[in-house]
Amino acid sequence: MTVSPFTADGVVADVHRPHTDPIGLVVLAHGAGGNRDAKILHAYADEFCGRGFVVARIDLPYRQRHPKGPPSPSTAPADRDGIRAAVAALRGEADGPLVVGGHSYGGRQVSMVIGEDGGGADLLLLSSYPLHPPGKPERARIEHLPDITVPTVVVHGSNDPFATTDEITEALTLIPAPTRLVEIDKGGHDLKPDRKPTAPEAADAVTALLAGEPS
């Protein structure tokens, strides 16, 4: 595996490339407080690249503008455009299926891109999807889920304050495409990738759905 920086118009990424011919491309976005160097993204990148995928860890546009701090709701559309730009710029890195996903905020924005126009993706990977703010289940972020028409994997910690497992399970019924839920026992919102089998179990679920295996 090799890792190298990648830049294009509005796109900043680190790209993991396997030593063998790649079997597909994975593009991953970070959470609200992080960047492309987030531990969870490194864990996913190492795992998927070890299975033959090219993997790109991208910085969302708000993070390119500001090295620290959370995103603003007013700039979320620009972040979604940044995801589209990254997919377009990186698609030539590998033939085969395209997996687009992200952790927390990044995953939510990716899911909205796919709900809006498909994003060119063959599969959606949501890591710690922030279904609602902690303690506020009445503010569920589900409006766009019925518009997602690609197979979807959700990786969820059983102790995540942004959703219970039951809430995530119910939300997945709104997606009119095959879904898989990967529950990380006693995992929090960060999914503890250094102490839990988060990345291997996520990759297992992704490869199974891409292969058309039943849930």
Short mmCIF file of C-alpha atoms in Angstrom, two decimals:
data_model
loop_
_atom_site.label_atom_id
_atom_site.label_comp_id
_atom_site.label_asym_id
_atom_site.label_seq_id
_atom_site.Cartn_x
_atom_site.Cartn_y
_atom_site.Cartn_z
CA MET A 1 0.00 0.00 0.00
CA THR A 2 1.13 3.52 -0.76
CA VAL A 3 -0.35 6.76 0.56
CA SER A 4 0.05 10.07 -1.22
CA PRO A 5 -1.57 13.51 -1.17
CA PHE A 6 -4.05 14.46 -3.86
CA THR A 7 -5.16 17.95 -4.78
CA ALA A 8 -7.48 19.27 -7.47
CA ASP A 9 -9.78 22.24 -7.81
CA GLY A 10 -11.51 22.38 -4.43
CA VAL A 11 -10.33 18.87 -3.48
CA VAL A 12 -7.79 17.94 -0.80
CA ALA A 13 -7.25 14.26 -0.01
CA ASP A 14 -4.86 11.53 0.96
CA VAL A 15 -5.12 8.49 -1.30
CA HIS A 16 -4.31 4.91 -0.28
CA ARG A 17 -3.45 2.67 -3.22
CA PRO A 18 -3.02 -1.11 -3.06
CA HIS A 19 -0.02 -2.77 -4.69
CA THR A 20 -2.36 -4.94 -6.77
CA ASP A 21 -4.83 -3.84 -9.43
CA PRO A 22 -7.63 -2.06 -7.54
CA ILE A 23 -11.08 -3.56 -7.39
CA GLY A 24 -12.93 -0.32 -6.65
CA LEU A 25 -12.82 3.13 -5.07
CA VAL A 26 -13.85 4.30 -1.59
CA VAL A 27 -14.22 8.03 -0.85
CA LEU A 28 -14.60 8.99 2.82
CA ALA A 29 -15.44 12.29 4.55
CA HIS A 30 -14.69 13.20 8.17
CA GLY A 31 -16.86 14.27 11.08
CA ALA A 32 -17.64 17.79 12.26
CA GLY A 33 -14.73 18.16 14.64
CA GLY A 34 -12.12 16.35 12.59
CA ASN A 35 -10.33 16.24 9.29
CA ARG A 36 -9.06 13.63 6.86
CA ASP A 37 -6.52 12.44 9.45
CA ALA A 38 -9.24 11.20 11.82
CA LYS A 39 -8.40 7.85 13.41
CA ILE A 40 -11.61 6.24 12.16
CA LEU A 41 -10.89 7.24 8.55
CA HIS A 42 -7.35 5.84 8.79
CA ALA A 43 -8.77 2.56 10.11
CA TYR A 44 -11.27 2.29 7.27
CA ALA A 45 -8.66 3.26 4.68
CA ASP A 46 -6.15 0.66 5.85
CA GLU A 47 -8.81 -2.06 5.93
CA PHE A 48 -10.37 -1.34 2.55
CA CYS A 49 -7.03 -0.79 0.86
CA GLY A 50 -5.84 -4.11 2.25
CA ARG A 51 -8.81 -5.68 0.44
CA GLY A 52 -7.85 -4.10 -2.87
CA PHE A 53 -9.71 -0.78 -2.93
CA VAL A 54 -8.24 2.63 -3.63
CA VAL A 55 -9.33 4.78 -0.68
CA ALA A 56 -9.43 8.57 -0.53
CA ARG A 57 -9.73 10.41 2.78
CA ILE A 58 -10.97 13.90 1.92
CA ASP A 59 -11.10 17.22 3.73
CA LEU A 60 -14.51 18.83 3.38
CA PRO A 61 -14.54 22.44 2.09
CA TYR A 62 -15.23 23.96 5.52
CA ARG A 63 -12.13 22.23 6.87
CA GLN A 64 -10.07 23.45 3.95
CA ARG A 65 -11.09 26.99 4.89
CA HIS A 66 -10.64 26.61 8.64
CA PRO A 67 -8.18 24.19 10.29
CA LYS A 68 -10.27 23.91 13.45
CA GLY A 69 -13.84 24.30 14.61
CA PRO A 70 -17.22 22.89 13.56
CA PRO A 71 -18.98 23.48 10.26
CA SER A 72 -21.70 26.07 9.86
CA PRO A 73 -25.16 24.95 8.76
CA SER A 74 -25.07 27.72 6.16
CA THR A 75 -22.08 26.15 4.41
CA ALA A 76 -23.38 22.56 4.35
CA PRO A 77 -24.45 22.87 0.69
CA ALA A 78 -20.87 23.82 -0.18
CA ASP A 79 -19.64 20.75 1.68
CA ARG A 80 -21.97 18.60 -0.39
CA ASP A 81 -20.63 20.20 -3.55
CA GLY A 82 -17.14 19.42 -2.28
CA ILE A 83 -18.07 15.76 -1.98
CA ARG A 84 -19.32 15.79 -5.56
CA ALA A 85 -16.10 17.46 -6.70
CA ALA A 86 -13.98 14.90 -4.87
CA VAL A 87 -15.84 11.98 -6.42
CA ALA A 88 -15.50 13.49 -9.89
CA ALA A 89 -11.78 14.20 -9.44
CA LEU A 90 -10.95 10.80 -7.94
CA ARG A 91 -13.16 8.51 -10.02
CA GLY A 92 -10.37 7.80 -12.46
CA GLU A 93 -8.28 6.24 -9.70
CA ALA A 94 -9.99 2.86 -10.04
CA ASP A 95 -12.53 0.97 -12.08
CA GLY A 96 -15.12 -1.12 -10.29
CA PRO A 97 -17.70 -0.10 -7.70
CA LEU A 98 -17.68 3.32 -6.06
CA VAL A 99 -18.32 3.44 -2.31
CA VAL A 100 -18.93 6.90 -0.88
CA GLY A 101 -19.30 7.50 2.82
CA GLY A 102 -18.22 9.33 5.89
CA HIS A 103 -18.21 9.57 9.64
CA SER A 104 -20.94 11.48 11.49
CA TYR A 105 -21.36 14.90 9.81
CA GLY A 106 -19.43 13.71 6.77
CA GLY A 107 -21.69 10.71 6.42
CA ARG A 108 -24.79 12.81 6.77
CA GLN A 109 -23.65 15.15 3.99
CA VAL A 110 -22.75 12.20 1.76
CA SER A 111 -26.18 10.66 2.38
CA MET A 112 -27.81 13.93 1.35
CA VAL A 113 -25.74 14.05 -1.85
CA ILE A 114 -26.84 10.53 -2.70
CA GLY A 115 -30.43 11.37 -1.84
CA GLU A 116 -30.30 14.44 -4.07
CA ASP A 117 -28.66 13.02 -7.18
CA GLY A 118 -27.16 9.61 -6.48
CA GLY A 119 -23.62 10.95 -6.33
CA GLY A 120 -22.52 8.29 -8.79
CA ALA A 121 -22.21 5.86 -5.89
CA ASP A 122 -22.78 2.12 -5.96
CA LEU A 123 -22.91 1.93 -2.16
CA LEU A 124 -23.29 4.32 0.77
CA LEU A 125 -21.24 3.81 3.96
CA LEU A 126 -22.48 5.69 7.02
CA SER A 127 -20.21 5.62 10.07
CA SER A 128 -21.92 6.81 13.27
CA TYR A 129 -24.78 8.48 11.42
CA PRO A 130 -25.93 11.38 13.65
CA LEU A 131 -29.60 10.51 13.56
CA HIS A 132 -30.49 13.23 16.06
CA PRO A 133 -28.71 15.57 18.50
CA PRO A 134 -27.95 13.81 21.80
CA GLY A 135 -31.04 13.73 23.99
CA LYS A 136 -33.31 15.09 21.25
CA PRO A 137 -34.83 12.12 19.38
CA GLU A 138 -37.69 14.32 18.19
CA ARG A 139 -35.22 16.07 15.87
CA ALA A 140 -34.49 13.03 13.72
CA ARG A 141 -32.61 13.71 10.48
CA ILE A 142 -34.57 11.35 8.28
CA GLU A 143 -36.28 13.50 5.64
CA HIS A 144 -33.94 12.49 2.83
CA LEU A 145 -33.60 8.79 3.68
CA PRO A 146 -36.47 7.69 1.36
CA ASP A 147 -34.55 9.29 -1.53
CA ILE A 148 -31.51 7.03 -1.07
CA THR A 149 -31.69 4.29 -3.68
CA VAL A 150 -28.28 2.63 -3.36
CA PRO A 151 -27.33 -0.18 -0.94
CA THR A 152 -26.37 1.28 2.43
CA VAL A 153 -24.18 0.09 5.31
CA VAL A 154 -24.48 1.83 8.68
CA VAL A 155 -21.81 1.27 11.33
CA HIS A 156 -23.22 2.16 14.73
CA GLY A 157 -21.93 2.04 18.28
CA SER A 158 -24.39 0.61 20.78
CA ASN A 159 -23.55 3.45 23.20
CA ASP A 160 -23.76 6.26 20.65
CA PRO A 161 -25.71 9.21 22.11
CA PHE A 162 -26.73 10.34 18.62
CA ALA A 163 -29.05 7.33 18.22
CA THR A 164 -30.01 4.09 19.86
CA THR A 165 -29.68 0.87 17.90
CA ASP A 166 -33.48 0.61 17.76
CA GLU A 167 -33.73 4.15 16.37
CA ILE A 168 -31.12 3.46 13.69
CA THR A 169 -32.81 0.17 12.80
CA GLU A 170 -36.15 1.91 12.34
CA ALA A 171 -34.59 4.71 10.29
CA LEU A 172 -33.04 2.20 7.91
CA THR A 173 -36.50 0.93 6.99
CA LEU A 174 -37.04 4.27 5.24
CA ILE A 175 -34.30 3.53 2.68
CA PRO A 176 -35.79 1.73 -0.35
CA ALA A 177 -32.61 -0.25 -1.05
CA PRO A 178 -30.75 -3.12 0.64
CA THR A 179 -29.26 -2.11 4.00
CA ARG A 180 -26.97 -3.62 6.59
CA LEU A 181 -26.45 -2.47 10.16
CA VAL A 182 -23.10 -3.17 11.79
CA GLU A 183 -23.43 -2.71 15.54
CA ILE A 184 -20.24 -2.18 17.50
CA ASP A 185 -20.89 -3.47 21.01
CA LYS A 186 -20.25 -0.81 23.65
CA GLY A 187 -18.92 1.51 20.98
CA GLY A 188 -19.47 5.24 21.30
CA HIS A 189 -19.71 7.83 18.56
CA ASP A 190 -15.99 7.44 17.80
CA LEU A 191 -16.47 3.65 17.32
CA LYS A 192 -13.11 2.94 19.00
CA PRO A 193 -11.39 1.63 15.84
CA ASP A 194 -8.19 0.86 17.74
CA ARG A 195 -10.00 -1.36 20.27
CA LYS A 196 -12.99 -2.71 18.34
CA PRO A 197 -13.32 -4.66 15.06
CA THR A 198 -15.00 -1.61 13.52
CA ALA A 199 -13.15 -1.43 10.23
CA PRO A 200 -13.08 -5.18 9.46
CA GLU A 201 -16.79 -5.58 10.21
CA ALA A 202 -17.64 -2.53 8.12
CA ALA A 203 -15.60 -3.86 5.21
CA ASP A 204 -17.24 -7.28 5.54
CA ALA A 205 -20.68 -5.68 5.28
CA VAL A 206 -19.70 -3.49 2.33
CA THR A 207 -18.22 -6.36 0.32
CA ALA A 208 -21.22 -8.56 1.09
CA LEU A 209 -23.69 -5.92 -0.13
CA LEU A 210 -21.62 -5.21 -3.24
CA ALA A 211 -21.70 -8.94 -3.96
CA GLY A 212 -25.48 -8.92 -3.64
CA GLU A 213 -25.53 -11.20 -0.63
CA PRO A 214 -28.81 -11.06 1.30
CA SER A 215 -28.88 -9.31 4.66
#
